[in-house]
XYZ file of C-alpha atoms in Angstrom:
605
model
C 82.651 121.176 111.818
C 86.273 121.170 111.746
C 86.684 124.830 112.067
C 86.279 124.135 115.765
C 90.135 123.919 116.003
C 91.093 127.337 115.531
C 94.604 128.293 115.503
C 94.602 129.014 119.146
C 93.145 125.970 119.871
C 95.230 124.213 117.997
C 98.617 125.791 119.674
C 97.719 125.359 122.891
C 97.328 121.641 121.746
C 100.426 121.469 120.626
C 102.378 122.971 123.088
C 101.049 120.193 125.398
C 101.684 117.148 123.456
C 104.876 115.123 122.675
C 104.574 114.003 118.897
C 104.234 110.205 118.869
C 105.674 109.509 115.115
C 104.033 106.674 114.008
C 107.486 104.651 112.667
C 110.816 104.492 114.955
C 113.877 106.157 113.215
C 116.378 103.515 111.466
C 118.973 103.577 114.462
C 116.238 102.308 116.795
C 117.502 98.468 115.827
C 115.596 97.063 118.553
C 112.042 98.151 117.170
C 113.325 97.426 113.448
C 114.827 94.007 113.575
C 111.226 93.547 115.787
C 109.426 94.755 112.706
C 111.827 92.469 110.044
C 110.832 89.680 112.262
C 107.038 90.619 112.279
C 107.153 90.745 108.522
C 108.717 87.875 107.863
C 111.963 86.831 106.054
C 110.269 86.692 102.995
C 108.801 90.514 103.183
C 112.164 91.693 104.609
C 113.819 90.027 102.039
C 111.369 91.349 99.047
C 111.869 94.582 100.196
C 115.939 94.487 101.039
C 116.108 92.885 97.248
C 114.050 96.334 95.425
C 117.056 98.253 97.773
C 119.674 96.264 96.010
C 118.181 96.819 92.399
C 117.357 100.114 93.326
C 121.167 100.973 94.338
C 122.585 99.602 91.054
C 120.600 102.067 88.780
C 121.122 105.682 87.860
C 119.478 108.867 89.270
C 116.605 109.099 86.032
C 117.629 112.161 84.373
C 114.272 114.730 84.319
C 115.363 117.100 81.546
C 113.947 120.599 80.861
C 112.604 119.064 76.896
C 111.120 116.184 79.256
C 109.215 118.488 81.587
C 107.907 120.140 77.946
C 106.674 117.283 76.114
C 103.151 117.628 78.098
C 103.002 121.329 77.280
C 104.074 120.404 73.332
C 102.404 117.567 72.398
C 100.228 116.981 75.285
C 101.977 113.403 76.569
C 102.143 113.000 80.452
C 104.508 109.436 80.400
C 107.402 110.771 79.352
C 108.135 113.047 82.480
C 106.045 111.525 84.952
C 106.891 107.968 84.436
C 111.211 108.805 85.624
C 109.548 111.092 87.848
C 108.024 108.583 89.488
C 110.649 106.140 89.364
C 112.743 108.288 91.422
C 110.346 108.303 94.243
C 109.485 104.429 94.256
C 113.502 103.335 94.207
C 113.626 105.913 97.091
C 110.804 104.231 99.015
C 112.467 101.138 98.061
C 116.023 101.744 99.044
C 115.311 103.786 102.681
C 112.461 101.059 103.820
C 115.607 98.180 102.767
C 117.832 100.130 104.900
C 115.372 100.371 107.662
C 115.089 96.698 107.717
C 118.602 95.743 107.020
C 121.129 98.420 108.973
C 124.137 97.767 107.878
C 124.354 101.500 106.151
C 125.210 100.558 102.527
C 122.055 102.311 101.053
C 122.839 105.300 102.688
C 124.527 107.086 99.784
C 122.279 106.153 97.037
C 119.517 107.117 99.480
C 121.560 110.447 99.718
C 121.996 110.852 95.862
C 118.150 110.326 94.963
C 117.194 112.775 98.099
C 119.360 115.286 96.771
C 118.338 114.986 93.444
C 114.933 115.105 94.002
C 115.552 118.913 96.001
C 117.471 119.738 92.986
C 114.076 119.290 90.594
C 113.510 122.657 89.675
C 109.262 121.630 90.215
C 107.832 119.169 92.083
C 104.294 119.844 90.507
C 103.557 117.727 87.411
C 104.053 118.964 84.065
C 99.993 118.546 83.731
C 99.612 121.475 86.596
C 101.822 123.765 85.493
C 102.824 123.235 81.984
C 105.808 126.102 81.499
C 108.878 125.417 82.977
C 109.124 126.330 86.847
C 108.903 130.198 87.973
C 111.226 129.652 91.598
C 109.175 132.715 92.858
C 105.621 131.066 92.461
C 105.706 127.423 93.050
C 102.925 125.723 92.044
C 101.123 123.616 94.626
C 100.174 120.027 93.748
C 99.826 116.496 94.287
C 103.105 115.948 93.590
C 104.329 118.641 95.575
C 101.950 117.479 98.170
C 103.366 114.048 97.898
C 107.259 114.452 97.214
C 107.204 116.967 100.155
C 105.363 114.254 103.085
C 107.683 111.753 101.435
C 110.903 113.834 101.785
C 109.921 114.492 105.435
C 108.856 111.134 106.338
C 112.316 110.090 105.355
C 113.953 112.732 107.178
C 112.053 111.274 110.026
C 113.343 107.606 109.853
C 117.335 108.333 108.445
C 117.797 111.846 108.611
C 120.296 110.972 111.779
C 122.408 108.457 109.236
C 122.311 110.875 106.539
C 124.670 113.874 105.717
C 122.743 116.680 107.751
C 122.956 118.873 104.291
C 120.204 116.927 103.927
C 118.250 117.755 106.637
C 118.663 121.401 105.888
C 118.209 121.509 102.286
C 115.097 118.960 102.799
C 113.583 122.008 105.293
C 114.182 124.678 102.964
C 112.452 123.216 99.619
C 109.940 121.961 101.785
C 109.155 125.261 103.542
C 109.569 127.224 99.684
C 107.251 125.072 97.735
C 105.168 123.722 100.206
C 104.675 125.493 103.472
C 104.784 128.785 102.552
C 102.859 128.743 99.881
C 100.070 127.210 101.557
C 99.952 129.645 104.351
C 100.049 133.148 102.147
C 98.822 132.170 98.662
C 95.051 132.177 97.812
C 95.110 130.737 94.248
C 94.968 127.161 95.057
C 91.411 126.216 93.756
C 91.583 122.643 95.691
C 91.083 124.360 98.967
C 88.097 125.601 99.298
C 84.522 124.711 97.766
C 83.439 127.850 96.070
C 79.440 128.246 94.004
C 80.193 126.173 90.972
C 83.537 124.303 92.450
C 83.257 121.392 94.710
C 86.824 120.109 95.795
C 87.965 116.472 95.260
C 90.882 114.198 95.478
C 93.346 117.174 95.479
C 92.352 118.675 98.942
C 92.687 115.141 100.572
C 95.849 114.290 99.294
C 97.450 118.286 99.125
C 96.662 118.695 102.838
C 97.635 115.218 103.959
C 100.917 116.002 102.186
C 101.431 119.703 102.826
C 100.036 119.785 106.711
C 101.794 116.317 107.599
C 105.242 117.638 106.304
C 104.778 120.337 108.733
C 103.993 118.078 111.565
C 107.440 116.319 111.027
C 109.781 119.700 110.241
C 108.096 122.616 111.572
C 109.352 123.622 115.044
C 107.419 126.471 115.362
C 104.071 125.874 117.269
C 102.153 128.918 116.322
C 103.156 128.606 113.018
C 102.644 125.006 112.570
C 99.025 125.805 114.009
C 98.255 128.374 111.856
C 98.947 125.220 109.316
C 96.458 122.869 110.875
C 93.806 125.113 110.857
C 93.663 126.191 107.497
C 93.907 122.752 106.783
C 90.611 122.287 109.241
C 88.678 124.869 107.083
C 89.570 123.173 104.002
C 89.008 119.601 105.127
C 85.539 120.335 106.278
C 84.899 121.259 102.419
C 86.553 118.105 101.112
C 84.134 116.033 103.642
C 81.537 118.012 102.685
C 82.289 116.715 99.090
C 80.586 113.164 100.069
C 77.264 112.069 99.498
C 75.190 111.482 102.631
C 75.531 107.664 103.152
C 79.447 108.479 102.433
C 79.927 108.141 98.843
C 82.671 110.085 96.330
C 81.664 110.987 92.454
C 84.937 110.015 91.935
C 84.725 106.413 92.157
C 86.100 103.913 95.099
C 89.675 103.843 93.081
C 90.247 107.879 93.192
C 88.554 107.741 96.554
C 91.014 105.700 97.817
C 93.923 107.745 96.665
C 92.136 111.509 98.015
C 90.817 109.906 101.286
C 93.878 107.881 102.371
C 95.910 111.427 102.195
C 93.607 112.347 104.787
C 93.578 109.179 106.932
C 97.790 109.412 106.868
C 97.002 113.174 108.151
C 94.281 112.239 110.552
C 96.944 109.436 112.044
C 99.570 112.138 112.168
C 97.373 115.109 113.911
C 96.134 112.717 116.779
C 99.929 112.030 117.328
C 101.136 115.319 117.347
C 98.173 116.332 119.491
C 97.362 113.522 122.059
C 94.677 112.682 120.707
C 93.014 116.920 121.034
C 92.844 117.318 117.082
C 90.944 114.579 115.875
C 89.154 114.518 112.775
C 87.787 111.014 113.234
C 84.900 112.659 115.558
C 83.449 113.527 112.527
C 80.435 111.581 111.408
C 81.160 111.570 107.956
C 84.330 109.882 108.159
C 82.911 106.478 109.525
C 80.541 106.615 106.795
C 82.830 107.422 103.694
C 85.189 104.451 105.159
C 82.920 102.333 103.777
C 82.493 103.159 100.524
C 84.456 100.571 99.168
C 82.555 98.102 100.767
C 79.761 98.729 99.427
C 80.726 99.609 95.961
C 82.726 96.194 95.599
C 81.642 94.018 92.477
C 83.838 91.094 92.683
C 86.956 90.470 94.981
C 89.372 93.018 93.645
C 86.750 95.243 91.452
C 84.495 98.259 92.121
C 81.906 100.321 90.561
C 84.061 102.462 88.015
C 81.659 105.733 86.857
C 83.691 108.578 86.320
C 87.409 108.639 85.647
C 87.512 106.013 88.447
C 89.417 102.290 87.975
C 87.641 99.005 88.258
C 90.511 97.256 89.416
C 92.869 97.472 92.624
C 93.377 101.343 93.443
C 92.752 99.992 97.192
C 95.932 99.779 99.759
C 95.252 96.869 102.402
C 97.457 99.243 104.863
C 94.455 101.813 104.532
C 91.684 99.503 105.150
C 93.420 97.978 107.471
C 94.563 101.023 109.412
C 90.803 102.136 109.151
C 89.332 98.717 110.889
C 91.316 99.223 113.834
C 90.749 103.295 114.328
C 86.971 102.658 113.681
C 86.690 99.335 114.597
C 84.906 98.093 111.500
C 85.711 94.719 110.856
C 84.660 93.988 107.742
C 87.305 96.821 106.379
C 90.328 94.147 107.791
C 88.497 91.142 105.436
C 88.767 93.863 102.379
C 92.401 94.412 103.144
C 92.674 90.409 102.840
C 91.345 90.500 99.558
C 93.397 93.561 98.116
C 96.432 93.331 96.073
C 98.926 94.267 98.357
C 102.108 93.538 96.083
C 101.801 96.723 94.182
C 100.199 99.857 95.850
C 102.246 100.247 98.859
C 105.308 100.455 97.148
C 104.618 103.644 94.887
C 105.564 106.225 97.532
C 107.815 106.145 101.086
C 104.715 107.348 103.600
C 102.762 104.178 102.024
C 105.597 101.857 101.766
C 106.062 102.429 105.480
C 102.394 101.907 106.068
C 102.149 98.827 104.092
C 104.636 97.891 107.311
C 103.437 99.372 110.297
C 99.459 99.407 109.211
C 99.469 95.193 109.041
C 96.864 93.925 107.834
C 95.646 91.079 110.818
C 94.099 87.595 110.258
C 91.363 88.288 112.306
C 88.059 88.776 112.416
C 88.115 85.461 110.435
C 86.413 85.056 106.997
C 85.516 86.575 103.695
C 83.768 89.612 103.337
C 80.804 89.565 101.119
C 78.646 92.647 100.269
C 74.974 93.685 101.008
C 72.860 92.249 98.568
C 71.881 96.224 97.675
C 73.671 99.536 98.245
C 71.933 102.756 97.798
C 73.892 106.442 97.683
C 71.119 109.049 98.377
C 72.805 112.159 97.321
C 74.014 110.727 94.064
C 71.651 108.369 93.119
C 74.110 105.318 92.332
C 72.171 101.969 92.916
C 74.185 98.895 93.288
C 72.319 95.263 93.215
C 73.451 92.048 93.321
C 71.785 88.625 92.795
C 73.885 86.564 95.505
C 76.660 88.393 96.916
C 78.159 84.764 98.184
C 78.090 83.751 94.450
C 80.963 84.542 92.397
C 78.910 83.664 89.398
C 76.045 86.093 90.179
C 74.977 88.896 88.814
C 75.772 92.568 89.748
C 74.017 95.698 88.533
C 75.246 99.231 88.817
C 73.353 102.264 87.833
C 73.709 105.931 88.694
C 71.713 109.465 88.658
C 73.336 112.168 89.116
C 74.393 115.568 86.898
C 77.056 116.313 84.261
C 79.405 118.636 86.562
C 80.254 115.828 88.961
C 83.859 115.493 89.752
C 86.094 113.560 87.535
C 83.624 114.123 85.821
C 81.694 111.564 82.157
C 78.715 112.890 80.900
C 77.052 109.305 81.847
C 73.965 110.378 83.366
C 71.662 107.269 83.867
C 74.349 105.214 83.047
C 74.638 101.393 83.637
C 77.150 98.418 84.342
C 76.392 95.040 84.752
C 78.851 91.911 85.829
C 78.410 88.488 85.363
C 81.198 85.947 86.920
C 83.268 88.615 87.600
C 83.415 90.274 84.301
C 82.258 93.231 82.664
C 79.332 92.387 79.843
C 77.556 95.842 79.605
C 80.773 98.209 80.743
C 82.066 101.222 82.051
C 84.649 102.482 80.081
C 86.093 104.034 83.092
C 89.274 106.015 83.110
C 90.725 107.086 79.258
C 94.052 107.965 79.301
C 95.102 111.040 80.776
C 96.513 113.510 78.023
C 96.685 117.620 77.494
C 93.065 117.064 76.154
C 91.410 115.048 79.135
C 90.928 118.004 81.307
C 90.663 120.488 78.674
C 88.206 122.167 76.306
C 88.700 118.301 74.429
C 87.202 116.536 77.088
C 83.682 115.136 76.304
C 85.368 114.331 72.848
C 86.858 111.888 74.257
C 84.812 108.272 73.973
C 85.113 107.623 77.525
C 83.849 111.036 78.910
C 80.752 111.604 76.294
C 77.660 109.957 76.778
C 77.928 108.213 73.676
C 80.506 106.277 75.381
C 78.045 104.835 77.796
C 74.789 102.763 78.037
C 72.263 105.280 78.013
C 69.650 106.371 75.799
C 70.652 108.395 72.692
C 67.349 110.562 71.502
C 67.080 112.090 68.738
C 70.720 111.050 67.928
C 71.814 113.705 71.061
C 74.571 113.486 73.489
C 73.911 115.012 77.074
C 76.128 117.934 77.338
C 78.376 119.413 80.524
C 77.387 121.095 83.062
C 75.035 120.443 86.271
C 71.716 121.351 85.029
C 71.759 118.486 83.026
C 70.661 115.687 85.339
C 68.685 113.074 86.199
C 65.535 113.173 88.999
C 65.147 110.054 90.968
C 61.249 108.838 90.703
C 61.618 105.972 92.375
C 64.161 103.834 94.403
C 63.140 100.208 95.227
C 65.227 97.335 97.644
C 62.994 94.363 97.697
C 63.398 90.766 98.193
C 62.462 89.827 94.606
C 63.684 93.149 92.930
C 65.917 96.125 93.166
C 64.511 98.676 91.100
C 65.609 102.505 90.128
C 63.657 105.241 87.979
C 64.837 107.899 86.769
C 63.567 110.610 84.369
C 66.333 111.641 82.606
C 64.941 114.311 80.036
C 67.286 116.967 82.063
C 69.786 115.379 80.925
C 69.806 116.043 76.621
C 69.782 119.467 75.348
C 66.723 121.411 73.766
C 67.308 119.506 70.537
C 66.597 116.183 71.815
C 62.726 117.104 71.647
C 62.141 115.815 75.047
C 58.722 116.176 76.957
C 59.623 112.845 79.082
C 62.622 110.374 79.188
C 61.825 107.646 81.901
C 64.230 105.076 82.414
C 63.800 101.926 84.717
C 66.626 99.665 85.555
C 66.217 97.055 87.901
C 67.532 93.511 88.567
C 65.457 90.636 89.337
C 65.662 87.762 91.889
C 62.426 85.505 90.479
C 65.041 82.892 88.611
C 67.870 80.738 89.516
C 70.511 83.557 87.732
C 68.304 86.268 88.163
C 68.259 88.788 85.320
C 68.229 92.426 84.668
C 65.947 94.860 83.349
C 66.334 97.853 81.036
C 63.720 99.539 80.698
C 63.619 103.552 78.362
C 60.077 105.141 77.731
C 60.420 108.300 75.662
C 57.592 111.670 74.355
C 58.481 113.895 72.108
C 57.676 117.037 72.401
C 57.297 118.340 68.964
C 56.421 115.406 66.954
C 57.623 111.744 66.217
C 61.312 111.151 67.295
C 63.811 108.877 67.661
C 64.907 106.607 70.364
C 68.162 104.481 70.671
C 69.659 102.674 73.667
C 72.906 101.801 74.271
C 75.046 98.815 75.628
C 78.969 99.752 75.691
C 80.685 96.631 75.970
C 84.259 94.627 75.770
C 82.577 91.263 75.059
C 82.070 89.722 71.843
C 78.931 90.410 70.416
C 76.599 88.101 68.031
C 73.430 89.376 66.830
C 70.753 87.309 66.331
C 66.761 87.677 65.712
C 65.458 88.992 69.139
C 68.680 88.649 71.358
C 72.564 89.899 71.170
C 74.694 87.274 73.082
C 78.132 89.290 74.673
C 80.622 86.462 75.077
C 83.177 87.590 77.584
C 85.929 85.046 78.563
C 84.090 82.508 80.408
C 80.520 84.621 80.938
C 77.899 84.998 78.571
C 74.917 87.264 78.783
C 71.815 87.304 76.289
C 70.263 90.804 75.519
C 66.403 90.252 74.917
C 65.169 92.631 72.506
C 61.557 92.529 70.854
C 60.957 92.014 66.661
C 59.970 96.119 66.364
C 63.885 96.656 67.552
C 66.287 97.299 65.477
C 70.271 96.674 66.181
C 73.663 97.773 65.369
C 77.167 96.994 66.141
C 79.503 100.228 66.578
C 83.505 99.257 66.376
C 85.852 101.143 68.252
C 88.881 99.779 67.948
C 92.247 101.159 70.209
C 90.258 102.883 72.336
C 93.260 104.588 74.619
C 91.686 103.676 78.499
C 94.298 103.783 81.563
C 94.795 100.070 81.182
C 95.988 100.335 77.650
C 94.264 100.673 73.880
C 90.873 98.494 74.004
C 88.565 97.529 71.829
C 85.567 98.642 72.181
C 81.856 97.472 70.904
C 78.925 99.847 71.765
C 75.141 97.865 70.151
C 72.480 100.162 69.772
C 68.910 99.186 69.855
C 66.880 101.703 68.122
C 62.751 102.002 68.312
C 60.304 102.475 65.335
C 59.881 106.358 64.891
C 56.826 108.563 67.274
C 55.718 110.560 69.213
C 56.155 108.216 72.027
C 58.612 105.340 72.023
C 59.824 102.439 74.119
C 62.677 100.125 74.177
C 62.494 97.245 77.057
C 65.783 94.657 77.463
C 65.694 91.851 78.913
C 69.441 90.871 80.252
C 69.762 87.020 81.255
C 72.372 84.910 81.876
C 73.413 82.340 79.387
């Protein structure tokens, strides 16, 4: 339990330690030019090249209308994206600078600083939606974020910089940020409450808030008062994983939630010597795995929920995570990850994609378990050959309709062949005023009938965590990994339901292997319906007895028997993260009774 380190024992660490920042300031050339010559010329001169860009554009303008567009017609881009901007050309001009020092991205290093204190909020549009009250600043990831990055900067060139700066980077720290945290109550991220589990946010609002305050606040008593708030409310956001380490949120949004607290984890043992360590907790070597184990393909991962099935993992991370917990196969992950893009969003990764290296050794790839189990959410990944780029991967999950980031997908399924998505998630839709609103499960991506699962009675599972699945059985076998679940939780009265049994499993008995989809339904009332779904992005070609889904180079057959009968739903645009997709969803619907089954058989062709 984090609570351990109470604000008294938290001072009396402090008090006794010298803070060991984790990056040199710029005028420290010696340990800089080291560091351009670790990185190579190539890196340095990558990185000195975005400075040079970077210096030859305008300050984005973030106008009042701007901030209003989300609150109006319920867009995000328009603010966020300039928003944004500002922070990346400010990662990308102080890290050139750093590596350079020669001084001449000083001043455009002042003028974004400056204008980024001048933004009258910090919080996205999305979390506040009115124009900024200056009394009540609203607390969120990007005030998390901006404020870590504004210190962190501070940190390395606050010396070279006009020491306005310093001072005005202190105060709008301390007004949005610090103060708030320490005497407001209404931020629901903190704290787990009956009904509320936290996510993402209390990861990445503590790693932001708490490790500003480890860089500006001089005060020890007050800094531990900080730090152990941030204990009580870590030990809920920890106690937000599954048993065996996993996040409802998907490996992509885990990354982004968890890493916050690695960067604040990294910073407390600093500041502390090592006394204030939240890396004794058992929980944390376990969740640093997650995206080990939920890895499809190199570069992909299990997407339920709002999560992404591509990237979303910074090598720096994984890397930085190896070394503190010495688990090697998190270095060969790093390897694999795209490392051109991540690290460059925000300064305190930018400066870890430098000082958190990711090291050529231990040697070789890193290939997954063959099967990967999550007991306290019931997801249930197999794979036919994990050496075999070729082979097939199934992902299915349990699980209740109030998870976080949350899709009403209960009993939902994915399955890869060659790397590519035949029977999909839809993952993450794109994030408008309706996403996280009373809109939600309207949306294609977040209702059930936007994801392979049985449809009876023509019902969609509804919200809310009593509608969930029970695991009957959980199998990891040689020949066959296997998962039952009864899902009749999961529908609403008017689905009829005495019994919804579903059975997916994949099978090891053939060169390709193959998976199984098994849905055994009794009415309760009388003869009823049952469909089954298959959301795809593939081509699909219906034929007697079997649907082929043609994907770009992978093909998968979907054995269905004569009493079956198909149809092809169109969805056309559908607006995802990535972009508008097309979408095909083929339903397989069973003869009309009291009891019904529907049995697929999914091979590779």
């Amino acid at each position: 339990m984090l609570t351990r380190f109470d604000a008294l024992n938290v001072e009396t660490a402090l008090r006794g330690a010298f803070f060991d920042a984790p990056f040199p300031p710029a005028d420290d050339r010696a340990a800089w030019d080291l560091l351009a010559t670790t990185v190579g010329t190539q890196e340095t001169a990558a990185w000195i090249a975005a400075a040079e860009r970077a210096a030859g554009e305008p300050v984005p303008p973030l106008p009042a209308t701007l901030y209003l567009e989300y609150r109006r017609i319920g867009r995000r881009e328009g603010y966020q994206v300039p928003y944004r901007l500002r922070r990346r050309r400010l990662a990308e001009l102080a890290v050139g600078e750093c590596l350079e020092g020669q001084g001449r991205f000083l001043d455009p290093i002042l003028d974004l600083a400056w204008a980024v204190c001048e933004e009258s909020a910090w919080a996205f549009p999305a979390h506040q939606g009115d124009l900024d009250d200056p009394d009540h600043p609203i607390l969120d990831l990007g005030a998390a974020m901006t404020a870590l990055a504004l210190a962190e900067l501070d940190h390395i060139l606050g010396a070279q910089l006009d020491p306005a700066l310093g001072k005005r980077i202190r105060r709008e720290v301390d007004r949005r940020c610090l103060t708030p945290y320490l005497t407001r109550h209404d931020n629901q991220w903190m704290y787990s409450v009956p009904g509320h589990m936290v996510n993402n946010w209390c990861g990445v609002c503590n790693g932001g808030v708490v490790g500003s305050a480890i860089y500006l606040e001089q005060d020890p008593a007050r800094l531990a008062e900080i730090v152990a708030r941030a204990a009580r409310s870590l030990d809920d956001y920890l106690g937000s994983f599954d048993v065996d380490g996993g996040s409802t949120e998907g490996p992509s949004i885990w990354a982004y939630g968890f890493g916050y607290c690695t960067i604040l984890a990294d910073l407390l043992e600093r500041r502390t010597d090592g006394k204030v360590s939240l890396f004794d907790e058992p929980v944390i070597r376990e969740t640093a795995q997650f995206p080990l184990r939920t890895l499809l393909y190199r570069g992909t991962y299990v997407n339920f929920s709002d999560a992404l099935r591509e990237g979303g993992q910074t090598a720096a991370h994984l890397a930085y995570l190896s070394r503190r917990l010495d688990i090697p196969d998190l270095m060969r992950l790093a390897r694999a990850s795209d490392a051109s893009d991540v690290g460059r969003q925000e300064l305190p990764w930018a400066l870890r994609r430098l000082f958190w290296t990711v090291a050529d050794e231990p040697a070789g790839e890193f290939a997954p378990a063959r099967h990967d189990w999550f007991r306290g959410m019931a997801w249930m990944i197999a794979r036919r050959d994990p050496a075999d780029p070729d082979a097939l991967v199934l992902a299915a999950k349990g699980g209740h309709n109030a998870e976080n980031h949350n899709q009403n997908d209960v009993g939902s399924l994915l399955v890869d062949l060659g790397g590519e998505p035949l029977v999909a998630e839809l993952g993450r839709p794109r994030f408008t005023s309706a996403t996280f609103g009373a809109g939600r499960y309207e949306i294609l991506a977040n209702s059930s009938l936007g994801h392979s699962v049985p449809i009876p009675n023509g019902r969609a599972q509804p919200a809310g965590e009593a509608y969930h699945a029970e695991v009957v059985e959980h199998a990891a076998l040689p020949e066959e990994d296997r998962l039952v679940l009864e899902l009749r939780d999961a529908y609403p009265p008017e689905a009829d339901l005495a019994s919804l049994c579903r059975t997916v499993a994949l099978h090891r008995d053939s060169p390709r292997g193959w998976v199984e989809i098994l849905d055994r339904a009794r009415f309760a009332g009388g003869p009823g319906r049952l469909e089954t779904q298959l959301v795809t992005f593939a081509d699909v070609h219906v034929t007697p007895g079997a649907v082929l889904l043609s994907g770009e180079t992978a093909r998968l057959r979907v054995e269905y028997p004569e009493a079956i009968a198909v149809e092809v739903l169109e969805d056309r645009g559908v607006e995802l993260s990535a972009g508008p997709m097309d979408v095909r969803r083929v339903r397989f619907a069973a003869p009309e009774g009291v009891e019904a089954a529907i049995r697929l058989r999914l091979v590779p062709a």
